[in-house]
XYZ file of C-alpha atoms in Angstrom:
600
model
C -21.279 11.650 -258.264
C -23.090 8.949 -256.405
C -21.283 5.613 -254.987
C -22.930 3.766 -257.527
C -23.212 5.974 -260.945
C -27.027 6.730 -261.821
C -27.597 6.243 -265.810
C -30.830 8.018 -267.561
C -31.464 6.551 -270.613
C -33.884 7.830 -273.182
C -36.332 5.624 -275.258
C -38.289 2.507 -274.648
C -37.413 0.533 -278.042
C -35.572 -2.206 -278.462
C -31.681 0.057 -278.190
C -33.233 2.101 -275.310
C -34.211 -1.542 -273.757
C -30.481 -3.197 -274.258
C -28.924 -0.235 -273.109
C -31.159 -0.428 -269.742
C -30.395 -3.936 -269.612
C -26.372 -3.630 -270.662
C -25.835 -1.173 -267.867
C -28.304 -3.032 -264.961
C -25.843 -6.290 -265.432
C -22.743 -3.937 -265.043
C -24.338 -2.289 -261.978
C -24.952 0.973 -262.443
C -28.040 2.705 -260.610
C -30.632 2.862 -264.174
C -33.646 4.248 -265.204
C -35.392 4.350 -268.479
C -38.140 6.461 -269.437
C -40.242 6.315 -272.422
C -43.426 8.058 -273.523
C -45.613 5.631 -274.599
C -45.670 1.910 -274.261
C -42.046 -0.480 -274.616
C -41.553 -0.234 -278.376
C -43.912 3.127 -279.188
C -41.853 4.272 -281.445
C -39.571 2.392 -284.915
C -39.381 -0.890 -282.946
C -43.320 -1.540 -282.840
C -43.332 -0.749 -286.074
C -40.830 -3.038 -288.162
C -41.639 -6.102 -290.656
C -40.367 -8.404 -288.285
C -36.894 -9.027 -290.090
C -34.058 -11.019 -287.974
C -31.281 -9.958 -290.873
C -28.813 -12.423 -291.880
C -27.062 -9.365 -293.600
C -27.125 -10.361 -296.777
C -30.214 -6.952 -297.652
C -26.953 -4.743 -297.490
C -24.177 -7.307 -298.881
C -23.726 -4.802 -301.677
C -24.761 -1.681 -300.835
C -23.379 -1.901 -297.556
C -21.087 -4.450 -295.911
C -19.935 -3.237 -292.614
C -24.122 -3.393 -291.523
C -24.307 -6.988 -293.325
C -21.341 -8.230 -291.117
C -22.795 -6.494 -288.208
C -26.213 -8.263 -288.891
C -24.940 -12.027 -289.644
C -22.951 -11.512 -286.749
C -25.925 -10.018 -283.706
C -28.229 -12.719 -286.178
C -26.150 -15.385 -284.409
C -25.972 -13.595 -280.814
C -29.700 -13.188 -281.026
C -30.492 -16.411 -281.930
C -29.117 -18.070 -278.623
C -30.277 -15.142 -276.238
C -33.527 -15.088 -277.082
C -34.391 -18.167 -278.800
C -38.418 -17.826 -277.557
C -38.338 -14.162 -279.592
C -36.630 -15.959 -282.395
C -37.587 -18.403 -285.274
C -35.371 -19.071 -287.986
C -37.841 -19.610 -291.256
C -34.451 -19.078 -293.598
C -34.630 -16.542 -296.398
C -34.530 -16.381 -300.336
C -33.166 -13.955 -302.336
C -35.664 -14.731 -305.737
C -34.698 -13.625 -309.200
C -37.197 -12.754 -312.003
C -36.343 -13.044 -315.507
C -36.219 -8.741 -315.613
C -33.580 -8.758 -312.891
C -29.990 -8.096 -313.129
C -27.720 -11.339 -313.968
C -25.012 -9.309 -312.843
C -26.383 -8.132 -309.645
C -27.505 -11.591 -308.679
C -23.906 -12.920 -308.872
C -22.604 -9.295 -307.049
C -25.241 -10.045 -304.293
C -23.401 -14.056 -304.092
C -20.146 -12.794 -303.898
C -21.237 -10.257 -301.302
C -22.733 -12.741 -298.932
C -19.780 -14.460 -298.984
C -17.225 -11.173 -298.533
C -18.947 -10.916 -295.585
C -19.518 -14.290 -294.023
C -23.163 -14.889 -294.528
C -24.082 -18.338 -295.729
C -25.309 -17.940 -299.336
C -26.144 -20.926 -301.452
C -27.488 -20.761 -305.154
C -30.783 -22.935 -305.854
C -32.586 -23.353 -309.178
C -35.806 -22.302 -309.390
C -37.043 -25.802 -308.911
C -35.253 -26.124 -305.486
C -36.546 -22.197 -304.696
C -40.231 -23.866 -305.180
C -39.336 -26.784 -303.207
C -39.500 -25.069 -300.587
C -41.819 -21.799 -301.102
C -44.635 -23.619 -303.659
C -46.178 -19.848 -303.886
C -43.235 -18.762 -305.768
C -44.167 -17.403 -309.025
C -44.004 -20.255 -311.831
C -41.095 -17.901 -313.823
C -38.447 -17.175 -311.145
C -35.071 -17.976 -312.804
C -33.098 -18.596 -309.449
C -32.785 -17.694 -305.923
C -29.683 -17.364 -302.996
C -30.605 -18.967 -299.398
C -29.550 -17.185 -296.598
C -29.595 -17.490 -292.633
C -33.051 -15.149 -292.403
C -35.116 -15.000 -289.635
C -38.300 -13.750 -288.011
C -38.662 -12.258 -284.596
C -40.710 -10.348 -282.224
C -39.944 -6.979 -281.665
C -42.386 -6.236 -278.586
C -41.542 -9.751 -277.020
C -37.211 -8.978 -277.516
C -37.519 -5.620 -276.121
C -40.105 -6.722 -273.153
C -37.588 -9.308 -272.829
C -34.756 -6.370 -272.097
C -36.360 -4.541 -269.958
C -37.951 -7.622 -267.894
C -34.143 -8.044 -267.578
C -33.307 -4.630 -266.644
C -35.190 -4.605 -263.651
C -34.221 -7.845 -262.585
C -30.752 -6.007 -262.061
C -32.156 -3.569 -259.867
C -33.581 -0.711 -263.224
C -36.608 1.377 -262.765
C -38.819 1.136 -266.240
C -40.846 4.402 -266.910
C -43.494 4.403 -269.495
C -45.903 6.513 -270.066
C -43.179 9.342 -269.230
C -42.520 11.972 -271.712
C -39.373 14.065 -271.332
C -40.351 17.753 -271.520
C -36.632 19.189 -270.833
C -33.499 18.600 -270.832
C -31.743 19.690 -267.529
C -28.740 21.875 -268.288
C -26.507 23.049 -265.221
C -22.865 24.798 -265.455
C -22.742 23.564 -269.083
C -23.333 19.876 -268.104
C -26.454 17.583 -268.542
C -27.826 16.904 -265.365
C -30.971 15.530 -266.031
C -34.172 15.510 -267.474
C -37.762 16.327 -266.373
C -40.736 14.265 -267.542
C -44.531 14.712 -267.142
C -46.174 11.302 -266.445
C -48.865 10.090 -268.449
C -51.844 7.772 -268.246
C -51.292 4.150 -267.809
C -51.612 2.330 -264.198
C -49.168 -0.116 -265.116
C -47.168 -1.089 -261.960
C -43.666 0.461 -263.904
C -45.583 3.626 -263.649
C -44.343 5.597 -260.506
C -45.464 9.264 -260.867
C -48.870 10.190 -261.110
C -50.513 10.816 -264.304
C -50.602 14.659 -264.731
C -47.279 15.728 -262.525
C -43.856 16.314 -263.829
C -40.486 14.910 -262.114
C -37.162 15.719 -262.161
C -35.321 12.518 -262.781
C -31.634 13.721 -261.766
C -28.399 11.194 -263.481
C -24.787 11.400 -263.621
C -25.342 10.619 -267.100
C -28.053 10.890 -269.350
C -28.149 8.225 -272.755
C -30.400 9.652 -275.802
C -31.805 6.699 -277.442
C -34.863 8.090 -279.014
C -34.213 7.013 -282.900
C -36.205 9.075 -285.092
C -37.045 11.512 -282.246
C -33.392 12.229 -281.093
C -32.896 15.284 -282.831
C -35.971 16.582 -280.441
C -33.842 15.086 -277.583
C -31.237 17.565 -279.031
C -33.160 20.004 -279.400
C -34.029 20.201 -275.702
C -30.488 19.873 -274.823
C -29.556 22.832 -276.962
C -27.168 20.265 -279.757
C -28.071 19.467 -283.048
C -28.686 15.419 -283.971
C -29.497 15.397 -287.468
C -31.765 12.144 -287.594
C -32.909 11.946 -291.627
C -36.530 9.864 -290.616
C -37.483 7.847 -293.781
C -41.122 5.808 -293.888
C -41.803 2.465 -294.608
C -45.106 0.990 -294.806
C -45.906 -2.584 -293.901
C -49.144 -4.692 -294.885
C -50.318 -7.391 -292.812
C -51.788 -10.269 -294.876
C -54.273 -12.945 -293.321
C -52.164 -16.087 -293.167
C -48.387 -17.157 -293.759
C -48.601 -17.628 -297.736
C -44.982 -18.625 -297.423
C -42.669 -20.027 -294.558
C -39.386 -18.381 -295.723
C -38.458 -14.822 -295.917
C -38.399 -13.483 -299.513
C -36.722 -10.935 -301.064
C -36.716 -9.930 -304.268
C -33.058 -10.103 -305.924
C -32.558 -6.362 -307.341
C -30.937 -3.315 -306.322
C -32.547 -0.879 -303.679
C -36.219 -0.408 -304.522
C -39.754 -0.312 -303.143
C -41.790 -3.093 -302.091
C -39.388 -6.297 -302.203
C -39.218 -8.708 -299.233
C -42.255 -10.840 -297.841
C -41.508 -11.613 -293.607
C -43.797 -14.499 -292.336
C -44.580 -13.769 -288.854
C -46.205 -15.808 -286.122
C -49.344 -16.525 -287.995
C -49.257 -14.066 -290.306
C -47.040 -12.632 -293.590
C -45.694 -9.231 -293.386
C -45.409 -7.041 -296.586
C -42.840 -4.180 -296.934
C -41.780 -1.828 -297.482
C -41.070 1.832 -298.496
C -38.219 3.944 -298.484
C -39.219 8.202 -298.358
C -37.835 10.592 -296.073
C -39.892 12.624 -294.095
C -40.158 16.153 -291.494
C -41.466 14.555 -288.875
C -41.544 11.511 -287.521
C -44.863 11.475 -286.075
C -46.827 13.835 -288.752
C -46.490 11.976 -292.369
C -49.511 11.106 -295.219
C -50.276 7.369 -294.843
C -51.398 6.764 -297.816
C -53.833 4.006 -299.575
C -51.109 3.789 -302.767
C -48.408 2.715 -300.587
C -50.602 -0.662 -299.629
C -51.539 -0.846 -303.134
C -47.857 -1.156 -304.443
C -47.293 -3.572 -301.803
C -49.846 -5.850 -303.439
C -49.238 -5.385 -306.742
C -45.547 -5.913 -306.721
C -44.969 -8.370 -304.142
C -47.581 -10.480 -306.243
C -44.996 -10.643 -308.849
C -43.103 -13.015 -306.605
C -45.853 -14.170 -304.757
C -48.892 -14.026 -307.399
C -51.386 -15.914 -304.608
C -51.027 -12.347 -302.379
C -53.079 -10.537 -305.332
C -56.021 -12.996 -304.125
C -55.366 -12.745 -300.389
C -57.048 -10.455 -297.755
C -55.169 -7.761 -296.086
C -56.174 -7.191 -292.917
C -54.120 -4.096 -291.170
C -51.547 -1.827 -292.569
C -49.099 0.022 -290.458
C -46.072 3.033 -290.975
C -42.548 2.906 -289.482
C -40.268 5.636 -289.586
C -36.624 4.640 -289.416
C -34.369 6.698 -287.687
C -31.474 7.127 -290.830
C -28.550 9.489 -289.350
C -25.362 10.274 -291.831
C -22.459 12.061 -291.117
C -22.572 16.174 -291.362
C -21.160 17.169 -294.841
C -22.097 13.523 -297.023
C -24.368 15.111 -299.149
C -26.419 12.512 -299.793
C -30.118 13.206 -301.479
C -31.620 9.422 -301.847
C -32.656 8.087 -298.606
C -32.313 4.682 -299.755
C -28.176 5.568 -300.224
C -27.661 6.301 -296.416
C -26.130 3.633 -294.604
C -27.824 1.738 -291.949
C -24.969 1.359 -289.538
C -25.388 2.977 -286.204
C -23.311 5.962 -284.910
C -22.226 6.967 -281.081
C -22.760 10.799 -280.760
C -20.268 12.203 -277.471
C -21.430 15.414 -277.086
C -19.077 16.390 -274.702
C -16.088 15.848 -277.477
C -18.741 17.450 -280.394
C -20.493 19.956 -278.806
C -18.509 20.956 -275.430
C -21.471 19.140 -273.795
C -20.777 16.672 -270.899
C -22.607 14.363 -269.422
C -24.746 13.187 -272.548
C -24.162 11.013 -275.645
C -26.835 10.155 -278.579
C -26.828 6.749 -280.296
C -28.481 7.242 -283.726
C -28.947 4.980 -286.976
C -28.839 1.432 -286.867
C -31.034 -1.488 -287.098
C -33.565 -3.632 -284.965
C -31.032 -6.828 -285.515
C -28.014 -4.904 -284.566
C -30.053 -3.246 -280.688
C -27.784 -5.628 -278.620
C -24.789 -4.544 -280.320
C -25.451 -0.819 -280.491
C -26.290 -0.884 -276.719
C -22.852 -2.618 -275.754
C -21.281 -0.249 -277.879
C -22.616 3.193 -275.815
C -22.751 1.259 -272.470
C -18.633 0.434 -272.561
C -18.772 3.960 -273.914
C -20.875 5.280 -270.438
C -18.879 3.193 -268.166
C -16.014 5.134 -269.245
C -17.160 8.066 -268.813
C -17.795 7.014 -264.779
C -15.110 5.449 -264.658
C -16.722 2.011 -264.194
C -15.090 -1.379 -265.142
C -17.716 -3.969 -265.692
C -17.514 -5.774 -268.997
C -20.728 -6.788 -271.273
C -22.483 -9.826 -270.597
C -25.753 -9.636 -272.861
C -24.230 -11.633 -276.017
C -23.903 -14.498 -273.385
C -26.741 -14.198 -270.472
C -29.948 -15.343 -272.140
C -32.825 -13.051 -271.824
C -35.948 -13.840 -269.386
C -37.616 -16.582 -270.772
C -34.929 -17.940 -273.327
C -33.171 -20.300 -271.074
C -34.117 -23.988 -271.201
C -36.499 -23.255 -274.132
C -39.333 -26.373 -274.040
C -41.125 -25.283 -277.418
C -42.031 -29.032 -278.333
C -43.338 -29.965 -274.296
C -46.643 -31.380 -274.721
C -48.595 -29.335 -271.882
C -51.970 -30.947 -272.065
C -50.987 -32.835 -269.027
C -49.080 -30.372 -267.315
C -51.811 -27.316 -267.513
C -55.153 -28.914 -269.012
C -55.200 -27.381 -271.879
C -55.052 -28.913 -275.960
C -51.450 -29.539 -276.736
C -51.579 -26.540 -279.720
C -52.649 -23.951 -277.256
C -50.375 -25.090 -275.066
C -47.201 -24.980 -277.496
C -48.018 -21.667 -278.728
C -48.038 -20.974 -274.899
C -44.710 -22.185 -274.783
C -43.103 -20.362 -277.854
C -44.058 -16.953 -276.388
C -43.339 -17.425 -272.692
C -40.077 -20.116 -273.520
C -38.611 -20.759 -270.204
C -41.199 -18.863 -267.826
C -43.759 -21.055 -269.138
C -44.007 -23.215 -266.119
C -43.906 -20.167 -264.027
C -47.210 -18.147 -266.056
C -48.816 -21.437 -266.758
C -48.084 -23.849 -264.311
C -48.638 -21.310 -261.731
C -51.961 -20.892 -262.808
C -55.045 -22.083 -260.268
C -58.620 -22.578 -261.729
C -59.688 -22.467 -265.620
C -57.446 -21.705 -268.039
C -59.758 -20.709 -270.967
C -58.722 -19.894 -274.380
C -59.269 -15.217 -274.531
C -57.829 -14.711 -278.110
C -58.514 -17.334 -280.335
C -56.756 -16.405 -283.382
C -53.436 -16.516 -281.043
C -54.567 -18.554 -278.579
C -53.471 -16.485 -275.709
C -55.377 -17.853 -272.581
C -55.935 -15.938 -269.411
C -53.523 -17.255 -267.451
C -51.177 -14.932 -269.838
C -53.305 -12.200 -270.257
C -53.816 -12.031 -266.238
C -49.468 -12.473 -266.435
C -49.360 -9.605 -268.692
C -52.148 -7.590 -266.534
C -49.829 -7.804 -263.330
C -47.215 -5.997 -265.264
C -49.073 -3.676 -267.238
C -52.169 -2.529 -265.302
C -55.372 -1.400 -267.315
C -53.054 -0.621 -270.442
C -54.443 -3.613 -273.059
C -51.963 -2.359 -275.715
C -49.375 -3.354 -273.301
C -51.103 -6.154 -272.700
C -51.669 -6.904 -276.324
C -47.228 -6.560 -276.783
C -46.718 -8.723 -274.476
C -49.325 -11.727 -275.391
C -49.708 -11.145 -279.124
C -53.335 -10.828 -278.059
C -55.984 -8.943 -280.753
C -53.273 -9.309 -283.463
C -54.236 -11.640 -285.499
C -56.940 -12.425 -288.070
C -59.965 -10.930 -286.543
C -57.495 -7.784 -285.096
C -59.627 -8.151 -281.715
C -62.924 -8.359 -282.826
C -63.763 -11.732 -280.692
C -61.020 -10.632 -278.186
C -60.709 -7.107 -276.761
C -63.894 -7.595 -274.781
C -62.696 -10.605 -273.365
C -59.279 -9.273 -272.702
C -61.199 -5.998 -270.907
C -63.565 -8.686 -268.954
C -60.043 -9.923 -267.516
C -59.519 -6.589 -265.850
C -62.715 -6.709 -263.940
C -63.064 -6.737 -261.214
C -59.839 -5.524 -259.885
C -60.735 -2.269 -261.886
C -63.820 -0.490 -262.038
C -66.726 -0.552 -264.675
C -65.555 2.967 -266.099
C -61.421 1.748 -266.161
C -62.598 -1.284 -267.680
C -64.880 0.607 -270.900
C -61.477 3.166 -270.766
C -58.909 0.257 -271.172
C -61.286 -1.928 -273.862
C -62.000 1.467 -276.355
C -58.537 2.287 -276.500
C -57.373 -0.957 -277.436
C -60.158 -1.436 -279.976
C -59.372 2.575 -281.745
C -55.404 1.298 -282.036
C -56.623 -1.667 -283.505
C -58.964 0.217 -285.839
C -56.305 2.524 -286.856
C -54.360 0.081 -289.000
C -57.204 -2.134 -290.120
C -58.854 1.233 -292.462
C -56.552 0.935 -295.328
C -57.298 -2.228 -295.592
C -60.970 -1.875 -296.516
C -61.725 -4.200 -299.686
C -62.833 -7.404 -300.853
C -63.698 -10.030 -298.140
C -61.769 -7.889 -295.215
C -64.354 -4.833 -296.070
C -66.753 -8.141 -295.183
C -64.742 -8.607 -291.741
C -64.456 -4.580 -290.601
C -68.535 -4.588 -291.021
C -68.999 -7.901 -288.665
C -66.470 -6.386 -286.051
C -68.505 -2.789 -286.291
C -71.865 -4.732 -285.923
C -70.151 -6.812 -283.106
C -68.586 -3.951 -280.865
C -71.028 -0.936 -282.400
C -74.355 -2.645 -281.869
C -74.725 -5.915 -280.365
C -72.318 -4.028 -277.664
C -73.847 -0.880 -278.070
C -70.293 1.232 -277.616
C -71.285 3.951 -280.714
C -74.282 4.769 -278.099
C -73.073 3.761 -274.599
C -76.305 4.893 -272.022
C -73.089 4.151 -269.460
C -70.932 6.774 -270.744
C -73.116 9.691 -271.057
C -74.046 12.156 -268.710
C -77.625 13.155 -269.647
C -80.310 10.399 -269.367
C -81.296 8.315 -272.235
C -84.692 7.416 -273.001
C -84.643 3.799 -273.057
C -88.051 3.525 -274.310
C -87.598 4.844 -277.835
C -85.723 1.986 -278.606
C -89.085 -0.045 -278.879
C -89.598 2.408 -281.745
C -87.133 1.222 -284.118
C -83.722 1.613 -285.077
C -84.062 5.589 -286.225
C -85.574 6.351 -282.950
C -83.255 4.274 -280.607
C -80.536 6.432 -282.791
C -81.189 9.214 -281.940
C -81.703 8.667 -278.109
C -78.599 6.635 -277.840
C -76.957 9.867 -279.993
C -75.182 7.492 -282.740
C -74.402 8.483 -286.195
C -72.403 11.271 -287.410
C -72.470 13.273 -284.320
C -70.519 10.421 -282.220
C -68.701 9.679 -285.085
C -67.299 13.016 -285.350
C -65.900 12.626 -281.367
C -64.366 9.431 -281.528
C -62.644 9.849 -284.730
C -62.372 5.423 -285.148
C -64.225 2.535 -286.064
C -67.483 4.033 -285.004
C -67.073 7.072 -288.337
C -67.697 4.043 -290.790
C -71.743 4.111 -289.243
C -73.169 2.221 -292.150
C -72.628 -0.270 -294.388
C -73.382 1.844 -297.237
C -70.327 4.113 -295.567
C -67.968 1.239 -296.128
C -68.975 0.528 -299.435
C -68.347 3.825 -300.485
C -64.470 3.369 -300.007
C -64.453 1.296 -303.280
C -62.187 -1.573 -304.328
C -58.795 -1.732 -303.822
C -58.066 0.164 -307.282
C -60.829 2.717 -307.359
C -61.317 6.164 -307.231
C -60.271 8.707 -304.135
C -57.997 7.081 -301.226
C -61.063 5.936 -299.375
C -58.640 5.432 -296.188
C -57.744 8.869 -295.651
């Protein structure tokens, strides 16, 4: 062993962040490698929920006391990932009295806050509410932001000395004299400065001990490793709606069941959720239904989202683990509390440990928990420090500064600014020389954060675009992601730049087509036109390596077609935006209710 214990840790989500973090502060030699971007897998894809607990008061109180209590930690170490909307628990006259007064008492058990309002007070304060709601329970909800928190961790992590490796999938497991030595990883694409090996190589990343914190994925971990981790994935789908129809977090007051909370986020409402197990957490149907029942359920409690316009839909997997031997069948009956996996003491294999199940709310938690459990193993006494230390960016939080004077820009922008960036605000913004224009309007991220986010992340605009909130909003990029590529240039080349700006604009694509009715079928068409022919990217002259005949195009559309090579046969390559071609194509998906899943 080293003089100074070496750590591998598995995953780049919000556990696999904490962890890296947890064990930097203690000072242990860490790295963290993950395959994708920071959050690529369950924690990019979650409603947004901080939990005050009280979702498992009944069915499940040792999670709801875990989650009032991290609810609190959370909420003064990362105040700039955090706002506290409060929630509702709503009852309609078809739900349970009994249940109602189970999920009170339950609240209470386990130390939550509860308080019972009529359904006058619950309209008070969410005027959406439907007009026949009997009653409601408030409770300590929140909001937060998943890729913000866990940027936030591993921001953190390197402070304390940790080497962050995206874009780094682990290909083995390294297995010597019956101990885990190791892992090797093939490096991917992305020039973001935490990317050390060179796209297309492999490494051997040698540890003293190596952390599996893969979620959904860590039976494949397992796998590699030669143990069996019997993650249970389950789906959820979430719908993204066009503005915040309501302030508070609202869940509908009835047992277990599909499509029953309503998570206002940033400038948006988030919609979820569903509860089905699957194989394979990468390889599932995503299915137009699933948004459907979103709708038409949610409207129930919120009738004005039957009216509203949907504009992105995305699947989560959750990474559900129970016990060998529980026997349980229903998904929605497996706990969500979070389990340490030694397998050393279960499998007679040292020098690796899983952590499996859990929740977003309960990451800090979860990574103290395997972190005192690591130290021990290397003998290591260093106590945790992350439910006290605020993250990067938390301390001094100046949401309410007025920074028109300070940075020259309208007070809004600026405060918006200020809620992503909290404390490093004067750092990104007040170390910024020359303009300061406005690149995303819907989020108004200016450049002086994108060009932040750039010096951390490279060419990669998704990483850009988790770390800004940049492209997410109303218009899902289509005024943006050509500004944000413009930003790159010209530190990058022409080619890098087109690279960088198609592969943000097919990820945004791929949640915005199940989404294609009513006035945001009206929205996908403008951002086709805008990207697809006023930029001419579904026939790029730039891209191709035969010549194009630039003077067909004074022939007319069907002749500039066919020497740019648009239509079906580019559509069939790409595989995004560029498929819908026409806007008789996007007509034919139909409304909302009709005929085939137009989104499959």
């Amino acid at each position: 062993m080293t003089e100074t214990p070496s750590v591998l840790v598995i995953g780049g989500g919000s556990t696999g962040c904490g962890i890296a973090r947890d064990l930097a502060m203690r000072g242990l030699d860490v790295t963290l490698v993950e395959k994708g971007n920071l959050t690529h897998g369950t924690t990019g894809r979650m409603h947004g929920l901080l939990h005050s607990g009280g979702r498992y008061a009944v069915s499940d109180q040792a999670s709801a006391k875990e989650c009032i209590e991290e609810n609190r930690v959370l909420r003064r170490i990362a105040s700039h990932c955090v706002e506290m909307t409060g929630g509702l628990f709503v009852q309609r006259p078809e739900d349970d009295d009994e249940y109602f007064e189970e999920k009170l008492e339950g609240c209470r058990e386990c130390g939550i806050p509860a308080e019972v309002l009529s359904a006058e007070e619950a309209r008070e304060m969410e005027p959406y509410l439907a007009d026949d709601i009997k009653r409601a329970i408030r409770v300590p909800d929140g909001a937060v932001d998943p890729f913000r928190l866990c940027v936030a961790n591993a921001a953190s992590a390197v402070e304390h000395g940790a080497r962050i490796e995206t874009h780094a999938e682990v290909t083995d497991v390294l297995v010597k004299g019956g101990e885990v030595v190791g892992v090797e990883v093939e490096h991917q694409s992305g020039e973001g400065v935490h990317v050390h090996g060179r796209p297309g190589t492999t490494e051997e990343i040698r540890a003293d001990y190596v952390v599996n914190a893969t979620g959904a994925w860590a039976g494949r971990i397992g796998d590699m490793a030669g143990v069996d981790v019997e993650v249970r994935p389950s789906k959820g789908v979430m719908t993204i709606m066009n503005v915040r129809q309501v302030d508070t977090v609202v869940n509908r007051c009835r047992p277990k069941g599909d499509a029953d909370i309503v998570v206002p986020h940033e400038t948006t409402c988030i919609l979820g959720t569903t509860d089905e197990e699957v194989e394979d957490p990468e390889d599932y149907p995503e299915e137009g239904w699933e948004v459907d029942l979103m709708i038409d359920t949610l409207s129930e409690l919120v009738p004005i989202l039957s009216e509203a316009r949907t504009i992105r839909s995305f699947w989560g997997v959750r990474p559900l683990y129970e016990p060998p031997g529980t026997g349980t069948t229903d998904s929605t009956d497996i706990t969500r509390d979070f389990f340490l996996l030694d397998h050393d003491e279960r499998d007679d294999l040292p020098g690796m440990s899983s952590i499996v199940g859990g929740k977003f709310t309960t990451y800090r938690m979860m990574a103290e928990q395997i972190s005192d459990h690591v130290c021990g193993k290397l003998g290591v006494e260093a106590e945790c420090r992350t439910a006290e230390v605020p993250l990067p960016g938390s301390e001094d939080f100046t949401v309410l500064r007025d920074y028109m004077e300070d940075f020259g820009i309208r007070s809004p922008i600026g405060r918006r600014s200020a809620q992503r960036l909290g404390s490093r605000a004067d750092e990104v913004l007040g170390g910024w020389e020359g303009p300061n224009p406005v690149v995303c309007d819907c989020e108004a991220v200016t450049r002086a954060e994108i060009q932040d986010a750039i010096d951390s992340s490279g060419t990669d605009l998704n990483a850009v675009r988790i770390r800004t909130r940049a492209s997410m909003g109303n218009c899902q990029g289509a005024m943006c992601c050509h500004r944000m590529a413009n930003e790159l240039f010209p530190q990058y080349d022409e080619l890098v730049v087109r690279d960088s700006l198609d592969d943000l604009y097919q990820e945004r694509w791929k949640g915005e087509r199940h989404a294609l009715w009513g006035e945001q079928l009206s929205q996908a068409m403008l951002k086709h036109m805008l990207h697809a022919t006023t930029m001419n990217r579904d026939g790029d002259a730039a891209s191709r390596d035969e010549p194009v005949d630039f003077g067909a195009f004074d022939a007319g559309p069907d002749a500039a077609s066919d020497a740019a090579g648009t239509g079906a046969d580019r559509a069939a390559t790409d595989g995004g935006p560029d498929h819908v071609g026409s806007t008789s194509d996007l007509r034919s998906g139909g409304g909302r209710k009709g005929g085939d899943d137009a989104n499959s």
